[in-house]
Short mmCIF file of C-alpha atoms in Angstrom, two decimals:
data_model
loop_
_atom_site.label_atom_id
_atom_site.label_comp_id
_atom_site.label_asym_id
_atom_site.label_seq_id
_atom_site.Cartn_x
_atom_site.Cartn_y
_atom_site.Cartn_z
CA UNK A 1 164.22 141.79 84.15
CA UNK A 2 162.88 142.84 87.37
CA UNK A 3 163.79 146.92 86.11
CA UNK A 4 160.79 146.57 84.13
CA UNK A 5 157.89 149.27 85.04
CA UNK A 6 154.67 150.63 83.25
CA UNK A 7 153.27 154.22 84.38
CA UNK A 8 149.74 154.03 84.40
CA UNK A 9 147.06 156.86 85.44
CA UNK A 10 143.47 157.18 86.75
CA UNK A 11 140.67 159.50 86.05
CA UNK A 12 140.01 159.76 89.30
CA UNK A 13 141.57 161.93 91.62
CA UNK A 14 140.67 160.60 95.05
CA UNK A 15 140.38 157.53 96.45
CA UNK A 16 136.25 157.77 96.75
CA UNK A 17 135.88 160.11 94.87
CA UNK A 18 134.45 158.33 91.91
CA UNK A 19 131.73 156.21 93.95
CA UNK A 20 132.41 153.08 95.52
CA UNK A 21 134.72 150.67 95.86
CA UNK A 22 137.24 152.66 93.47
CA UNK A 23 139.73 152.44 96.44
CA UNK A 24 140.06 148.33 94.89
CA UNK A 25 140.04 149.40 91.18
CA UNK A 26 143.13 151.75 92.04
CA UNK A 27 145.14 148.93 93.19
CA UNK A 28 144.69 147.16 89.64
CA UNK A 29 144.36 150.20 87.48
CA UNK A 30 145.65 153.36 89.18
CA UNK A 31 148.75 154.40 90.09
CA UNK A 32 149.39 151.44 92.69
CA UNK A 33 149.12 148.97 90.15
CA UNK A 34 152.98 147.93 89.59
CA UNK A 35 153.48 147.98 93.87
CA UNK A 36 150.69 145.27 94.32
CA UNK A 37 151.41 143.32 91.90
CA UNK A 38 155.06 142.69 92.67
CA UNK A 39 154.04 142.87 96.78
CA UNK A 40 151.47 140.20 96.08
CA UNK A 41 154.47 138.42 93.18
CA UNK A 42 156.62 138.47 96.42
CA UNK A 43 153.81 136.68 98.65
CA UNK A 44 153.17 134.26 95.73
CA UNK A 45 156.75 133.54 96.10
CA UNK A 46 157.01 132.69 99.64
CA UNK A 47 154.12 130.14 99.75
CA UNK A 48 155.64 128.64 96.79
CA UNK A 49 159.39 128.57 99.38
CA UNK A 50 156.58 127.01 101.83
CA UNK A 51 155.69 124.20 99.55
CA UNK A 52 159.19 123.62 98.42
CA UNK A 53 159.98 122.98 102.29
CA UNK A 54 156.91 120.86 102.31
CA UNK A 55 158.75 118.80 99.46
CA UNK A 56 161.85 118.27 101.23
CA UNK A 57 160.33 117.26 104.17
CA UNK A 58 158.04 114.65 102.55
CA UNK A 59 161.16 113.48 100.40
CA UNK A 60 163.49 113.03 103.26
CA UNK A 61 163.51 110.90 105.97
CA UNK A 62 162.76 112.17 109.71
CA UNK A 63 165.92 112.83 110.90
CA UNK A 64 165.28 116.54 111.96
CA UNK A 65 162.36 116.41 113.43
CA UNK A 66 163.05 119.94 115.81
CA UNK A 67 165.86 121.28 114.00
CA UNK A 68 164.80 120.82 110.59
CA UNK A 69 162.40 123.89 110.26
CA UNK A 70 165.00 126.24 112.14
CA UNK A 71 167.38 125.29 108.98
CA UNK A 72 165.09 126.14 106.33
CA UNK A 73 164.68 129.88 108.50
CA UNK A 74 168.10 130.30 108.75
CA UNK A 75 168.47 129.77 105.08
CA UNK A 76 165.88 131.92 104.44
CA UNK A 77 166.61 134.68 107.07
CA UNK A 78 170.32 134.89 105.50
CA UNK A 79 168.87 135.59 102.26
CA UNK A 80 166.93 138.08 103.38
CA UNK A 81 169.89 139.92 105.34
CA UNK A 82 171.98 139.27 102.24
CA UNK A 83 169.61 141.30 99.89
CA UNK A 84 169.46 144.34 102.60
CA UNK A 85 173.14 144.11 103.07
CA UNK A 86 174.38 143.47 99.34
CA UNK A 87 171.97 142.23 97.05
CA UNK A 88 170.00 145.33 96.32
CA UNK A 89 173.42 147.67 96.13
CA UNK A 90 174.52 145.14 93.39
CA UNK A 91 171.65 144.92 91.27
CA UNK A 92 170.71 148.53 91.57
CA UNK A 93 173.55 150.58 92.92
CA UNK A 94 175.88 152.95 90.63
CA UNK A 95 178.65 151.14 89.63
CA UNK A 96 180.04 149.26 85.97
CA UNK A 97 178.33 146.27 84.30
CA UNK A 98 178.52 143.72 86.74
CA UNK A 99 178.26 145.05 90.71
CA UNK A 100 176.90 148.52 92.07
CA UNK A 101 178.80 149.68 94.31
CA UNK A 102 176.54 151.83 96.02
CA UNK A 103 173.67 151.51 98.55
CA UNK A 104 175.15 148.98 100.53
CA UNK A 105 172.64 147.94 103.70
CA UNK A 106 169.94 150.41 101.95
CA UNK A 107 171.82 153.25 102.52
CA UNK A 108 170.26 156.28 100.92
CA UNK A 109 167.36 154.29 99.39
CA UNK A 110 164.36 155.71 100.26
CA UNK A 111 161.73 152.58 100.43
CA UNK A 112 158.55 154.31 99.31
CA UNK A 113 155.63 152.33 97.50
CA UNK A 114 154.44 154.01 95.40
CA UNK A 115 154.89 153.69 91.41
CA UNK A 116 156.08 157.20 90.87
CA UNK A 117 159.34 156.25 92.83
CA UNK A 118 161.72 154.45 91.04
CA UNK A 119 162.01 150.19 90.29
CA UNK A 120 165.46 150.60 92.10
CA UNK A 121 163.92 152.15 95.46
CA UNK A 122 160.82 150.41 95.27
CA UNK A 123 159.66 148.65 98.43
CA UNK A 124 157.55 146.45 96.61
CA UNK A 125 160.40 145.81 94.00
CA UNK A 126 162.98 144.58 97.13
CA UNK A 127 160.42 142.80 97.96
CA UNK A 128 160.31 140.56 95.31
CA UNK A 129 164.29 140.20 94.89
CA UNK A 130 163.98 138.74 98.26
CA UNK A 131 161.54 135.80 97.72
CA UNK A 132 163.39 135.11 95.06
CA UNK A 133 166.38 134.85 96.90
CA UNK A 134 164.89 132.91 99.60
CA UNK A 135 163.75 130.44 97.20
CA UNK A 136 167.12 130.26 95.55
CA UNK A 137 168.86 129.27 98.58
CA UNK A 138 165.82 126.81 98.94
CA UNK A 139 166.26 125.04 96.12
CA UNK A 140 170.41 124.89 96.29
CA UNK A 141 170.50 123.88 100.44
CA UNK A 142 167.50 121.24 99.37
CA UNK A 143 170.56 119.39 97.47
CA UNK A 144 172.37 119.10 101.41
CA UNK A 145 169.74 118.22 103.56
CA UNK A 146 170.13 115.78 106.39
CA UNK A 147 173.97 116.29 106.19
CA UNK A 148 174.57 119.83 106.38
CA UNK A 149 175.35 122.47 109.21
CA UNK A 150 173.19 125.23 110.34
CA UNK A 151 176.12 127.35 109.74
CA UNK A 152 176.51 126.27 106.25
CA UNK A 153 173.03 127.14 105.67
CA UNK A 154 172.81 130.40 107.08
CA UNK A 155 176.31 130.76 104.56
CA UNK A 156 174.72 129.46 101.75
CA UNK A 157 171.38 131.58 102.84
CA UNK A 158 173.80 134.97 102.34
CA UNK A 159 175.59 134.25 99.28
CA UNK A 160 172.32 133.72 97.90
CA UNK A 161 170.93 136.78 98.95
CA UNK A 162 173.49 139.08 98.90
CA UNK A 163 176.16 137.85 95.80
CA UNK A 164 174.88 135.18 93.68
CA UNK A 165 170.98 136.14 92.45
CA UNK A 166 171.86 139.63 92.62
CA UNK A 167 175.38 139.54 90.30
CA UNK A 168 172.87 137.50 87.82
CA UNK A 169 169.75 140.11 87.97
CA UNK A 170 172.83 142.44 86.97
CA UNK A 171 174.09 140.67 84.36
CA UNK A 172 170.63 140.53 82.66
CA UNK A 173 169.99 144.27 82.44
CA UNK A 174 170.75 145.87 78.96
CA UNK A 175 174.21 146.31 79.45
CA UNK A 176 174.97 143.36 81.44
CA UNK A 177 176.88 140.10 80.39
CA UNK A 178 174.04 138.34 79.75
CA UNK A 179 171.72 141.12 78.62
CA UNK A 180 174.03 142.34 75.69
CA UNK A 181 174.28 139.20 74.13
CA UNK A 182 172.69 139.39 71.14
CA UNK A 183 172.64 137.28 67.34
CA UNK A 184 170.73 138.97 65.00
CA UNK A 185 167.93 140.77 66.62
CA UNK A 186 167.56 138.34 69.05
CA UNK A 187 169.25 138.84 72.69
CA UNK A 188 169.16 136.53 75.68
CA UNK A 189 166.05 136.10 77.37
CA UNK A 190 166.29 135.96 81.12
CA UNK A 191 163.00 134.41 82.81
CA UNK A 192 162.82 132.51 86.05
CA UNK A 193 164.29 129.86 84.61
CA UNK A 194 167.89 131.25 83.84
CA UNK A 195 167.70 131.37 87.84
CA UNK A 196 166.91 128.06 88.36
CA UNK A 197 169.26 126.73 85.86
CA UNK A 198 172.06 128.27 88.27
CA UNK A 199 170.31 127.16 91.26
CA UNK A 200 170.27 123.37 89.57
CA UNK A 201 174.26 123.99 89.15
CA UNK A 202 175.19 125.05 92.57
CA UNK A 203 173.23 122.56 93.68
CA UNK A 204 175.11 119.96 91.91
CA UNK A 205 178.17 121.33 92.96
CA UNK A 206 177.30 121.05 96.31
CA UNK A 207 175.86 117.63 96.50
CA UNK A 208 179.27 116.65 95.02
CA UNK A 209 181.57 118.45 97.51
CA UNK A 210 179.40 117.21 100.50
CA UNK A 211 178.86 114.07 99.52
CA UNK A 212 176.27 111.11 99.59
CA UNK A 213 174.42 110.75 102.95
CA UNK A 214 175.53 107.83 105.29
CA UNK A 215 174.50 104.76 104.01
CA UNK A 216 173.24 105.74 100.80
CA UNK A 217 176.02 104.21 99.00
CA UNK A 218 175.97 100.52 99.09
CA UNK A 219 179.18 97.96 99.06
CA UNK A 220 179.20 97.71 95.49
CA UNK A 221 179.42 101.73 95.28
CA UNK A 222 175.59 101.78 94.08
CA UNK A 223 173.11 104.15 95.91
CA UNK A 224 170.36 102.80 98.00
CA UNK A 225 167.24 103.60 97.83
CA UNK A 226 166.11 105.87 100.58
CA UNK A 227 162.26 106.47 100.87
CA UNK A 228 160.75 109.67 102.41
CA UNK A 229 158.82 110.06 105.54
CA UNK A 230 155.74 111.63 104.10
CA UNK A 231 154.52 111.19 100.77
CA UNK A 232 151.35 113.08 100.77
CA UNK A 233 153.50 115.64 102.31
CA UNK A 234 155.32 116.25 99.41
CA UNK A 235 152.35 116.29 97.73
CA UNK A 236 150.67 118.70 99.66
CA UNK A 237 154.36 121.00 98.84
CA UNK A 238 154.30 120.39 95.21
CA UNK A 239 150.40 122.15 95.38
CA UNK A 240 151.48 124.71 97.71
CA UNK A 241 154.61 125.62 94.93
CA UNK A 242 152.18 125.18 92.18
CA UNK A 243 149.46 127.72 93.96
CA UNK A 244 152.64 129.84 94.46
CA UNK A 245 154.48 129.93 90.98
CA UNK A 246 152.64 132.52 89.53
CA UNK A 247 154.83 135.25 91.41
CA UNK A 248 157.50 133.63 88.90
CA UNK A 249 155.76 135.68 86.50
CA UNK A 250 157.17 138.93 88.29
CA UNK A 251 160.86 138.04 87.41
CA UNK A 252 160.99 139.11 83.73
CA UNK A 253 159.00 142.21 84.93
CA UNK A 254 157.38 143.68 87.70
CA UNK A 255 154.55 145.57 85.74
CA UNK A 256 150.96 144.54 86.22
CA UNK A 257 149.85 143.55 82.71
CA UNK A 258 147.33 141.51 81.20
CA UNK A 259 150.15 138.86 80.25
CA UNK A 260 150.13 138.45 83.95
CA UNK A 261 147.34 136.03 83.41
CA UNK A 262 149.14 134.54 80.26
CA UNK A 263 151.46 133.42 82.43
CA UNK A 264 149.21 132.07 85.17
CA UNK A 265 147.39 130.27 83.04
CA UNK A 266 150.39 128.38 81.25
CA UNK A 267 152.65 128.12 84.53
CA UNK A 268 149.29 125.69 85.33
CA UNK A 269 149.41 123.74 81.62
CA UNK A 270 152.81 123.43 81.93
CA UNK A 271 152.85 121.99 85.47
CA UNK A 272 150.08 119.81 84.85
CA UNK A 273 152.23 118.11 81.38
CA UNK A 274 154.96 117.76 83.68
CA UNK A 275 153.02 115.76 86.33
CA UNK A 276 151.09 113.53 83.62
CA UNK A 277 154.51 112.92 81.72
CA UNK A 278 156.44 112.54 84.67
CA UNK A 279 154.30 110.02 85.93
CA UNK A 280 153.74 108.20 83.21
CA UNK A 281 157.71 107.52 82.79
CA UNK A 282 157.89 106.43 86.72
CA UNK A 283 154.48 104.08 85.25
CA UNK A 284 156.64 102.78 82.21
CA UNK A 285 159.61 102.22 83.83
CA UNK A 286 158.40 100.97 87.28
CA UNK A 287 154.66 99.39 86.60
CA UNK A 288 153.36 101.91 89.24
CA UNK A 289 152.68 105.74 89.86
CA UNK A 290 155.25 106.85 92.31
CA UNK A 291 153.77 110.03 94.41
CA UNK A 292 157.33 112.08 94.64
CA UNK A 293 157.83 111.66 90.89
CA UNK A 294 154.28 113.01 89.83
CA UNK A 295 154.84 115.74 92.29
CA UNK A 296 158.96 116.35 90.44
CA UNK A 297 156.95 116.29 87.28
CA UNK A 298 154.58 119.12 88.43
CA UNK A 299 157.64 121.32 89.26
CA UNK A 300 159.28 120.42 86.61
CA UNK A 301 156.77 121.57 84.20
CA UNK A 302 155.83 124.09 86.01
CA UNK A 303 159.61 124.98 86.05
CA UNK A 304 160.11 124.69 81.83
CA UNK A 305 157.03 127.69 80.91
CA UNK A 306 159.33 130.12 82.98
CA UNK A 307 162.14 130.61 80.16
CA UNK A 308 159.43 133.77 79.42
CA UNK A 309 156.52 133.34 81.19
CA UNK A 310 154.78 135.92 80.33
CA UNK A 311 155.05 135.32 76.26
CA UNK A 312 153.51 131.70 76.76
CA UNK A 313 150.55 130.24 74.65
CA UNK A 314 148.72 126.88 75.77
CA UNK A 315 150.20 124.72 72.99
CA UNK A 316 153.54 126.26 73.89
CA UNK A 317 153.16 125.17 77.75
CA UNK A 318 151.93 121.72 76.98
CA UNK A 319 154.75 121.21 74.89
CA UNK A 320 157.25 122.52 77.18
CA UNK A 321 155.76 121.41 80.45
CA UNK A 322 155.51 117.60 79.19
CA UNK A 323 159.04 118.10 77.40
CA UNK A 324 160.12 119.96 81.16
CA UNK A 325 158.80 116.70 83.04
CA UNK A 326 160.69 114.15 80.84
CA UNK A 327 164.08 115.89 80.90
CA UNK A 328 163.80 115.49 84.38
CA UNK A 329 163.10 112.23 84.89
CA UNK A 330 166.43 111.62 82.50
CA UNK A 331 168.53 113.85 83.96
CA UNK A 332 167.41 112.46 87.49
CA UNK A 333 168.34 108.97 86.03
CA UNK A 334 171.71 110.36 85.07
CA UNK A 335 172.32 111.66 88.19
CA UNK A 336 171.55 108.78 89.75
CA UNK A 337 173.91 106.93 87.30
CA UNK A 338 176.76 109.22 88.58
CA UNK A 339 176.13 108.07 92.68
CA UNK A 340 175.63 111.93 93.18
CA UNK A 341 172.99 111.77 96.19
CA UNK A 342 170.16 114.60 95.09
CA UNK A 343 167.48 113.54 97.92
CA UNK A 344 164.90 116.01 96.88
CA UNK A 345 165.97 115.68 92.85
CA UNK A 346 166.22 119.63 93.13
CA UNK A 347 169.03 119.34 90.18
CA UNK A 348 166.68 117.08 87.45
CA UNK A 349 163.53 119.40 88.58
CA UNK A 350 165.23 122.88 88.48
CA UNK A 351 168.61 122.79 87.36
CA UNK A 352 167.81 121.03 84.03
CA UNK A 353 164.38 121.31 83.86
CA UNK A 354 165.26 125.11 84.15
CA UNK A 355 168.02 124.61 81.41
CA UNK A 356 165.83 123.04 79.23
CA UNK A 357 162.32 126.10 79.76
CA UNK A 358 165.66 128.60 78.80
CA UNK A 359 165.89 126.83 75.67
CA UNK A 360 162.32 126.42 75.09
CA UNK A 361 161.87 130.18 74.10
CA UNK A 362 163.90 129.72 70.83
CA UNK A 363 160.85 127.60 68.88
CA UNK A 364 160.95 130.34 66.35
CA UNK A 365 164.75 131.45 65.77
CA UNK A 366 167.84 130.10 65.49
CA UNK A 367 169.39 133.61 66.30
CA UNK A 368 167.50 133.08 69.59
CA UNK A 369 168.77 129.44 70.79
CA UNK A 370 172.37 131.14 69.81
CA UNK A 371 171.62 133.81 72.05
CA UNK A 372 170.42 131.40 74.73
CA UNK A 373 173.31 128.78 74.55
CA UNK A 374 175.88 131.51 75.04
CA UNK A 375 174.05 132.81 77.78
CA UNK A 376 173.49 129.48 79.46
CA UNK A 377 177.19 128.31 78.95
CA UNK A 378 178.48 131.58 80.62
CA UNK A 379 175.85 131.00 83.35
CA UNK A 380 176.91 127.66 83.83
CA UNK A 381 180.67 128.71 83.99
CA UNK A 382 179.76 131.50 86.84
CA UNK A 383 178.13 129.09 88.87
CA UNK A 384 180.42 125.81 88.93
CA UNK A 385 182.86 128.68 89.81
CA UNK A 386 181.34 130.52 92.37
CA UNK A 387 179.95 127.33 93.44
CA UNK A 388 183.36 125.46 93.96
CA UNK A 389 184.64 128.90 96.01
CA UNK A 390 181.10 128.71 97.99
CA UNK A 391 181.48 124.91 98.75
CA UNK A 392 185.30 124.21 98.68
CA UNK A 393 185.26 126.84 101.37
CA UNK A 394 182.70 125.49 103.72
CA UNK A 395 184.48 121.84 103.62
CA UNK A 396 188.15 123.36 104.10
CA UNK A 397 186.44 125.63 106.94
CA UNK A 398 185.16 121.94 108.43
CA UNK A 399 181.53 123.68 108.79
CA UNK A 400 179.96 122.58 106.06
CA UNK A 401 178.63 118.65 107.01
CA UNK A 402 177.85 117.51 110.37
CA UNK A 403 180.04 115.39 112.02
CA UNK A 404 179.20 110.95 111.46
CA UNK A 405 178.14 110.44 114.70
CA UNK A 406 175.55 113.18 114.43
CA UNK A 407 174.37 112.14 111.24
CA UNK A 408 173.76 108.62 112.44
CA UNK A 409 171.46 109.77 115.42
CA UNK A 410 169.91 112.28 113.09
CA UNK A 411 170.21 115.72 113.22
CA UNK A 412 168.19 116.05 116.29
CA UNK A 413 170.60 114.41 118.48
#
């Protein structure tokens, strides 16, 4: 849970003090240690939202050639208002176990840096709740693109933001509704990948209330085949996510630690089974090595190690990773199967890839898959909910898809 601190001290009093260059060693080992790590988590982050944008524009065709970056910032900007406005009263305010209902637009929140100050007025500590929104409404708007409004993803940008991650972080704190669910001795564990199993749902719910892009459905009701403009593109994302995904590491807990690099090192084993296993599948199935599908694999690996990233071994990434990257190429199949038009495959790679790294953590207890079913199926529940609300909404409201004619010329026109 991002509430998670560690005090830590120095023997030195001042800065240079104790000879040089202890001004760097403070940052790793003195009392700054927690604020740069989750400031540089948060950076992580947001080149990892970078390369995710690089994905969708490789895996899309060029249809928004000026107006598709000012989507993904308006996505991304309304997260970021949502958090200031809502997101950080709800996950940290004063209030009952599932909203605060305090601190609304950061009043009374002092946003200091340093460690001594609380997690919940933390600078560094916001900081990180908002890259994570901003790639949560990523990864659910990546589900839309080429159809959707720029109103519907600013929308989508502050529900993200400011209600849907932050009701979530909530619910996974010790008294929350996912937090005290518990079997045994074992509760629910709550890693990155509990959020991108409810970013995979909205993101199906979406896709299904929008509806399939012109032309993608053929006059037998099967879905055509629509190739992307930039291949290496998406390539060059899926690095750019994978150089990024150790900030995922942050979301469990914001404390630097030596796990820290645990996690690093099996967020990289587990994205690189996911690429080999993802590609091998497109290899079986197709006779050739598809680009887009090596580069879902990587995520999705990358994707299944964050059920608890930062209580990973090697074995337990390659198993997970390779297991992430073939439970996305079947669920992507599936979807497929159902004429639900996915064109980045955002709900394979991190709605069931993310399902799947939740259930991974439970190698070792029965209690603990208990734990982590409940908790997934009442996760599941609040998000084809909130998700139908969300969506339903948008379509009724008639701002949610572009209009045909638009969508023929492109989104440009």
């Amino acid at each position: 849970m991002l509430m998670g601190r560690r005090a830590q001290t120095t023997a030195c009093g001042s800065t240079w003090a104790c000879g040089r260059g202890t001004w760097w060693n403070r940052l790793f080992v003195g009392d700054d240690s927690n604020t740069f790590w989750a400031l540089t988590a948060g950076i992580l982050l947001l080149v990892a939202y970078v390369g995710l944008v690089g994905v969708i524009e490789g895996s899309t065709r060029r249809r928004m050639v000026t107006t598709g970056a000012a989507r993904y910032i308006a996505g991304a900007a309304g997260a970021v208002l949502g958090v200031v406005a809502f997101g950080r009263a709800i996950v940290f305010g004063q209030g009952n176990d599932l909203v605060g209902t305090d601190g609304f637009f950061l009043s009374g929140v002092a946003l200091e840096g340093r460690t001594s100050v609380s997690a919940a007025t933390s600078g560094s500590l916001l900081f990180v709740q908002i890259a994570l929104a901003v790639m949560f409404s990523g990864v659910v708007l990546s589900a839309l693109v080429e159809r959707a409004t720029y109103t519907a993803h600013v929308v989508v940008g502050v529900a993200s933001g400011g209600l849907l991650v932050p009701i979530v972080l909530r619910a996974t704190s010790d008294n929350g509704v996912l937090g005290s669910i518990s079997f045994g001795d074992r509760g629910f564990i709550a890693g990155a990948a509990t959020i991108f199993a409810m970013a995979g749902w909205l993101a199906l719910i979406g896709a299904m209330v929008i509806g399939p892009r012109a032309g993608r459905v053929g006059s037998e009701g099967q879905l055509r085949a629509i190739p992307g403009k930039s291949a290496s593109g998406a390539a060059i994302g899926g690095l750019l996510f994978f150089a990024g995904s150790v900030g995922f590491a942050a979301i469990p807990s914001a404390a630097w630690g030596t796990e820290v690099a645990d996690a690093a090192v099996g967020i990289a084993i587990g994205g690189s089974a996911g690429a080999l296993v993802g590609s091998a599948i497109c290899w079986r199935s197709e006779g050739s090595v598809s680009t887009i599908v090596s580069v879902q694999g990587l995520l999705a690996g990358i994707v299944a190690v964050l059920g608890d990233p930062l209580a990973v071994t090697p074995l337990f990434a390659v198993v997970a990773g390779a297991a992430g990257g073939a439970v996305a190429a079947l669920a992507a199949s599936a979807i497929e199967r159902g004429r639900i038009d996915d064109p980045v495959g955002v709900i394979a790679v991190f709605g069931a890839a993310g399902m799947w790294g939740s259930l991974a953590v439970t190698s070792d207890s029965l209690d603990q898959l208990f734990a982590q079913v409940v908790g997934q199926l009442i996760l599941a529940a609040w998000s084809i909910v909130a998700g139908g609300i969300l969506f339903g909404a948008l379509r009724v409201a008639r701002i949610l898809r572009v209009s045909p004619e638009l969508e023929i010329v492109g989104l440009d026109g």
